[in-house]
Amino acid sequence: AQKVTQAQTEISVVEKEDVTLDCVYETRDTTYYLFWYKQPPSGELVFLIRRNSFDEQNEISGRYSWNFQKSTSSFNFTITASQVVDSAVYFCALSEIKAAGNKLTFGGGTRVLVKP
Amino acid sequence: GAVVSQHPSRVICKSGTSVKIECRSLDFQATTMFWYRQFPKQSLMLMATSNEGSKATYEQGVEKDKFLINHASLTLSTLTVTSAHPEDSSFYICSAREAGLYSYEQYFGPGTRLTVT
């Protein structure tokens, strides 16, 4: 069975601070995808990144960066120089890869509150 | 591209009535659609997977007779909550997977907030 654990339920920071969100996953599959989504107060999920299990390269996109370490089954997400607009719930998710339909397993989410 | 809509965005219904939620892929064909439920301050839980033209596959613990799913076309899936009760009040989110063997991306709808009084 697949499992995604986000140990931090809530993080509060002051604007311009960096914040790192932890994500640890469990799967028996050798091929899978990992995702991060942002859910602002409006509720709509915003896709941030998808990472293939074969690609362990770290990625940077603007103020966002991701650290994928297969050896520790972790896919951590860092927001650099946080802004108030970053306040949201962030979900890490794991997807099996099957032609019939790829189920997403979500972590519990981490609520980030950025104070001005 | 890859837009998924849901209708309605909010619905309030009385206990015992049924409510239908539509999920549409607007600019692509979706062979598979997923329905999730999210209670306040909780994560998304997969309820069921629907494939166009076949019966939906429900996750363990989800009552198939209560949550009727129909995926009659490549662009539309519906979730009907039958005989709704206050405990069914939740945020329902659908996602759609584009047709194609190597398509793994799921595109999410904006969600439907259901309140049962």
Short mmCIF file of C-alpha atoms in Angstrom, two decimals:
data_model
loop_
_atom_site.label_atom_id
_atom_site.label_comp_id
_atom_site.label_asym_id
_atom_site.label_seq_id
_atom_site.Cartn_x
_atom_site.Cartn_y
_atom_site.Cartn_z
CA ALA A 1 0.00 0.00 0.00
CA GLN A 2 1.11 3.51 -0.69
CA LYS A 3 1.47 6.11 2.00
CA VAL A 4 2.51 9.74 2.13
CA THR A 5 3.41 11.41 5.39
CA GLN A 6 3.68 15.13 5.94
CA ALA A 7 4.77 15.38 9.53
CA GLN A 8 4.28 19.14 9.83
CA THR A 9 0.62 20.02 10.14
CA GLU A 10 1.15 23.76 10.36
CA ILE A 11 4.08 26.12 9.90
CA SER A 12 4.02 29.81 10.68
CA VAL A 13 6.72 32.12 9.37
CA VAL A 14 7.30 35.81 8.93
CA GLU A 15 7.50 37.17 5.43
CA LYS A 16 10.87 36.72 3.71
CA GLU A 17 11.78 33.72 5.81
CA ASP A 18 12.45 30.42 4.09
CA VAL A 19 10.20 27.49 4.83
CA THR A 20 10.77 23.81 4.11
CA LEU A 21 7.95 21.30 3.95
CA ASP A 22 8.78 17.68 4.54
CA CYS A 23 7.30 14.76 2.64
CA VAL A 24 8.11 11.10 3.19
CA TYR A 25 6.51 8.38 1.13
CA GLU A 26 6.16 4.62 1.05
CA THR A 27 5.55 2.48 -2.00
CA ARG A 28 6.40 -0.96 -3.29
CA ASP A 29 6.45 0.27 -6.86
CA THR A 30 9.78 0.97 -8.51
CA THR A 31 8.20 3.43 -10.90
CA TYR A 32 6.02 6.21 -9.58
CA TYR A 33 5.37 9.93 -9.67
CA LEU A 34 5.57 12.43 -6.86
CA PHE A 35 3.65 15.68 -6.82
CA TRP A 36 3.24 18.85 -4.83
CA TYR A 37 0.00 20.82 -4.89
CA LYS A 38 -0.99 24.11 -3.33
CA GLN A 39 -4.51 24.63 -2.02
CA PRO A 40 -5.29 28.29 -1.28
CA PRO A 41 -8.36 29.25 0.77
CA SER A 42 -10.49 29.15 -2.39
CA GLY A 43 -10.07 25.37 -2.35
CA GLU A 44 -8.86 24.80 -5.88
CA LEU A 45 -5.78 22.63 -6.13
CA VAL A 46 -2.86 24.24 -7.91
CA PHE A 47 -0.30 21.91 -9.46
CA LEU A 48 3.27 22.80 -8.55
CA ILE A 49 5.51 19.97 -9.68
CA ARG A 50 5.63 16.36 -10.84
CA ARG A 51 8.73 14.25 -10.44
CA ASN A 52 9.38 10.83 -11.97
CA SER A 53 10.94 8.25 -9.67
CA PHE A 54 13.86 7.86 -12.05
CA ASP A 55 14.72 11.53 -11.97
CA GLU A 56 16.44 12.50 -8.75
CA GLN A 57 17.59 15.87 -9.94
CA ASN A 58 16.61 18.70 -7.69
CA GLU A 59 14.51 21.39 -9.27
CA ILE A 60 14.19 25.11 -8.81
CA SER A 61 11.35 27.24 -10.11
CA GLY A 62 11.55 30.83 -9.00
CA ARG A 63 11.27 30.89 -5.22
CA TYR A 64 10.30 27.21 -5.11
CA SER A 65 12.73 24.33 -4.95
CA TRP A 66 12.38 20.61 -4.47
CA ASN A 67 14.78 18.03 -3.06
CA PHE A 68 14.06 14.44 -4.08
CA GLN A 69 16.07 11.78 -2.26
CA LYS A 70 15.12 8.26 -3.17
CA SER A 71 17.45 6.80 -0.55
CA THR A 72 15.36 8.33 2.22
CA SER A 73 12.03 8.26 0.32
CA SER A 74 11.66 11.98 0.74
CA PHE A 75 10.52 14.76 -1.53
CA ASN A 76 10.89 18.02 0.36
CA PHE A 77 9.72 21.42 -0.80
CA THR A 78 11.29 24.76 0.07
CA ILE A 79 9.83 28.20 -0.39
CA THR A 80 12.55 30.83 -0.35
CA ALA A 81 11.83 34.37 0.81
CA SER A 82 8.21 33.55 1.62
CA GLN A 83 5.42 35.97 0.82
CA VAL A 84 1.94 36.41 2.26
CA VAL A 85 0.48 34.97 -0.96
CA ASP A 86 2.25 31.71 -0.17
CA SER A 87 -0.18 31.16 2.70
CA ALA A 88 -2.04 27.96 1.81
CA VAL A 89 -2.19 24.25 2.48
CA TYR A 90 0.41 22.27 0.60
CA PHE A 91 -0.07 18.62 -0.28
CA CYS A 92 2.51 16.08 -1.31
CA ALA A 93 1.12 13.18 -3.34
CA LEU A 94 2.27 9.88 -4.80
CA SER A 95 0.94 8.25 -7.93
CA GLU A 96 1.36 4.73 -9.12
CA ILE A 97 1.83 4.38 -12.85
CA LYS A 98 -0.64 2.07 -14.45
CA ALA A 99 -2.33 2.28 -17.79
CA ALA A 100 -5.73 1.61 -16.27
CA GLY A 101 -5.69 4.64 -14.03
CA ASN A 102 -3.12 6.23 -11.82
CA LYS A 103 -4.43 6.74 -8.30
CA LEU A 104 -3.10 9.63 -6.28
CA THR A 105 -2.38 9.15 -2.60
CA PHE A 106 -2.19 12.45 -0.73
CA GLY A 107 -0.34 13.31 2.40
CA GLY A 108 -2.17 15.00 5.24
CA GLY A 109 -1.11 18.45 4.10
CA THR A 110 0.89 21.23 5.73
CA ARG A 111 -0.76 24.55 6.40
CA VAL A 112 1.65 27.42 5.82
CA LEU A 113 0.88 30.80 7.31
CA VAL A 114 3.09 33.65 6.22
CA LYS A 115 2.71 36.73 8.38
CA PRO A 116 3.57 40.18 7.09
CA GLY B 1 -5.35 23.92 -21.90
CA ALA B 2 -6.37 21.00 -19.68
CA VAL B 3 -9.25 22.68 -17.89
CA VAL B 4 -11.69 20.79 -15.72
CA SER B 5 -14.90 22.38 -14.53
CA GLN B 6 -17.32 21.38 -11.82
CA HIS B 7 -20.92 22.37 -11.41
CA PRO B 8 -22.27 23.57 -9.11
CA SER B 9 -19.50 25.22 -7.12
CA ARG B 10 -21.70 25.32 -4.04
CA VAL B 11 -24.92 23.54 -3.19
CA ILE B 12 -27.12 23.43 -0.15
CA CYS B 13 -29.69 20.68 0.07
CA LYS B 14 -32.05 19.30 2.66
CA SER B 15 -31.46 16.03 4.41
CA GLY B 16 -32.94 13.13 2.48
CA THR B 17 -32.70 14.71 -0.95
CA SER B 18 -30.26 13.84 -3.73
CA VAL B 19 -27.78 16.14 -5.37
CA LYS B 20 -25.83 15.73 -8.59
CA ILE B 21 -22.37 17.16 -9.20
CA GLU B 22 -20.97 17.41 -12.71
CA CYS B 23 -17.32 17.20 -13.70
CA ARG B 24 -16.37 18.19 -17.24
CA SER B 25 -13.09 18.18 -19.11
CA LEU B 26 -13.39 21.26 -21.30
CA ASP B 27 -10.57 20.93 -23.79
CA PHE B 28 -9.51 17.31 -23.71
CA GLN B 29 -10.96 13.83 -23.61
CA ALA B 30 -10.76 12.05 -20.30
CA THR B 31 -10.90 8.28 -20.22
CA THR B 32 -10.55 8.27 -16.46
CA MET B 33 -12.00 10.60 -13.86
CA PHE B 34 -11.48 10.52 -10.14
CA TRP B 35 -13.70 11.73 -7.32
CA TYR B 36 -12.24 12.92 -4.04
CA ARG B 37 -13.82 14.09 -0.81
CA GLN B 38 -12.19 16.54 1.54
CA PHE B 39 -13.51 17.27 5.02
CA PRO B 40 -12.53 20.56 6.70
CA LYS B 41 -8.85 20.75 7.56
CA GLN B 42 -8.25 17.26 6.23
CA SER B 43 -6.61 15.79 3.19
CA LEU B 44 -8.21 14.60 -0.01
CA MET B 45 -9.50 11.06 0.09
CA LEU B 46 -10.13 9.18 -3.12
CA MET B 47 -13.72 7.98 -3.29
CA ALA B 48 -13.85 6.30 -6.68
CA THR B 49 -12.30 5.96 -10.10
CA SER B 50 -14.53 6.06 -13.13
CA ASN B 51 -13.61 4.95 -16.60
CA GLU B 52 -15.69 6.04 -19.55
CA GLY B 53 -18.29 3.47 -20.47
CA SER B 54 -17.74 1.17 -17.51
CA LYS B 55 -18.72 0.93 -13.86
CA ALA B 56 -16.84 2.99 -11.34
CA THR B 57 -14.38 1.40 -8.94
CA TYR B 58 -15.03 2.49 -5.38
CA GLU B 59 -12.48 2.71 -2.60
CA GLN B 60 -12.96 0.66 0.50
CA GLY B 61 -15.53 2.12 2.82
CA VAL B 62 -17.31 4.21 0.18
CA GLU B 63 -20.94 3.22 -0.31
CA LYS B 64 -21.54 2.73 -4.01
CA ASP B 65 -25.33 2.91 -3.60
CA LYS B 66 -25.04 6.25 -1.89
CA PHE B 67 -22.49 7.85 -4.19
CA LEU B 68 -23.58 7.07 -7.73
CA ILE B 69 -21.01 7.77 -10.39
CA ASN B 70 -21.71 7.90 -14.09
CA HIS B 71 -19.05 8.47 -16.74
CA ALA B 72 -21.14 8.37 -19.88
CA SER B 73 -18.87 10.35 -22.17
CA LEU B 74 -15.22 11.24 -22.55
CA THR B 75 -15.84 14.71 -21.20
CA LEU B 76 -18.41 14.25 -18.45
CA SER B 77 -18.63 12.37 -15.17
CA THR B 78 -21.34 12.89 -12.58
CA LEU B 79 -21.46 12.13 -8.88
CA THR B 80 -24.90 11.84 -7.32
CA VAL B 81 -25.15 11.87 -3.56
CA THR B 82 -28.38 10.04 -2.81
CA SER B 83 -30.44 10.59 0.33
CA ALA B 84 -27.91 13.09 1.58
CA HIS B 85 -27.35 13.54 5.29
CA PRO B 86 -25.47 16.24 7.22
CA GLU B 87 -22.44 13.97 7.52
CA ASP B 88 -22.15 14.04 3.71
CA SER B 89 -21.40 17.75 3.88
CA SER B 90 -17.94 18.09 2.41
CA PHE B 91 -15.84 19.50 -0.40
CA TYR B 92 -15.99 17.22 -3.43
CA ILE B 93 -13.22 17.47 -6.01
CA CYS B 94 -12.97 15.69 -9.31
CA SER B 95 -9.94 15.18 -11.50
CA ALA B 96 -9.59 13.97 -15.05
CA ARG B 97 -6.85 12.03 -16.76
CA GLU B 98 -6.33 12.69 -20.43
CA ALA B 99 -6.88 9.81 -22.84
CA GLY B 100 -3.65 8.15 -23.90
CA LEU B 101 -1.50 5.27 -22.73
CA TYR B 102 1.32 7.47 -21.52
CA SER B 103 -0.77 10.21 -20.02
CA TYR B 104 -0.39 10.28 -16.25
CA GLU B 105 -1.32 13.84 -15.39
CA GLN B 106 -4.50 14.47 -13.45
CA TYR B 107 -6.19 17.82 -13.88
CA PHE B 108 -8.31 18.94 -10.98
CA GLY B 109 -11.63 20.72 -10.98
CA PRO B 110 -12.28 23.67 -8.68
CA GLY B 111 -14.38 21.61 -6.28
CA THR B 112 -18.00 21.59 -5.12
CA ARG B 113 -18.90 22.49 -1.57
CA LEU B 114 -21.92 20.49 -0.43
CA THR B 115 -23.84 21.47 2.67
CA VAL B 116 -26.68 19.24 3.83
CA THR B 117 -29.07 20.84 6.30
#
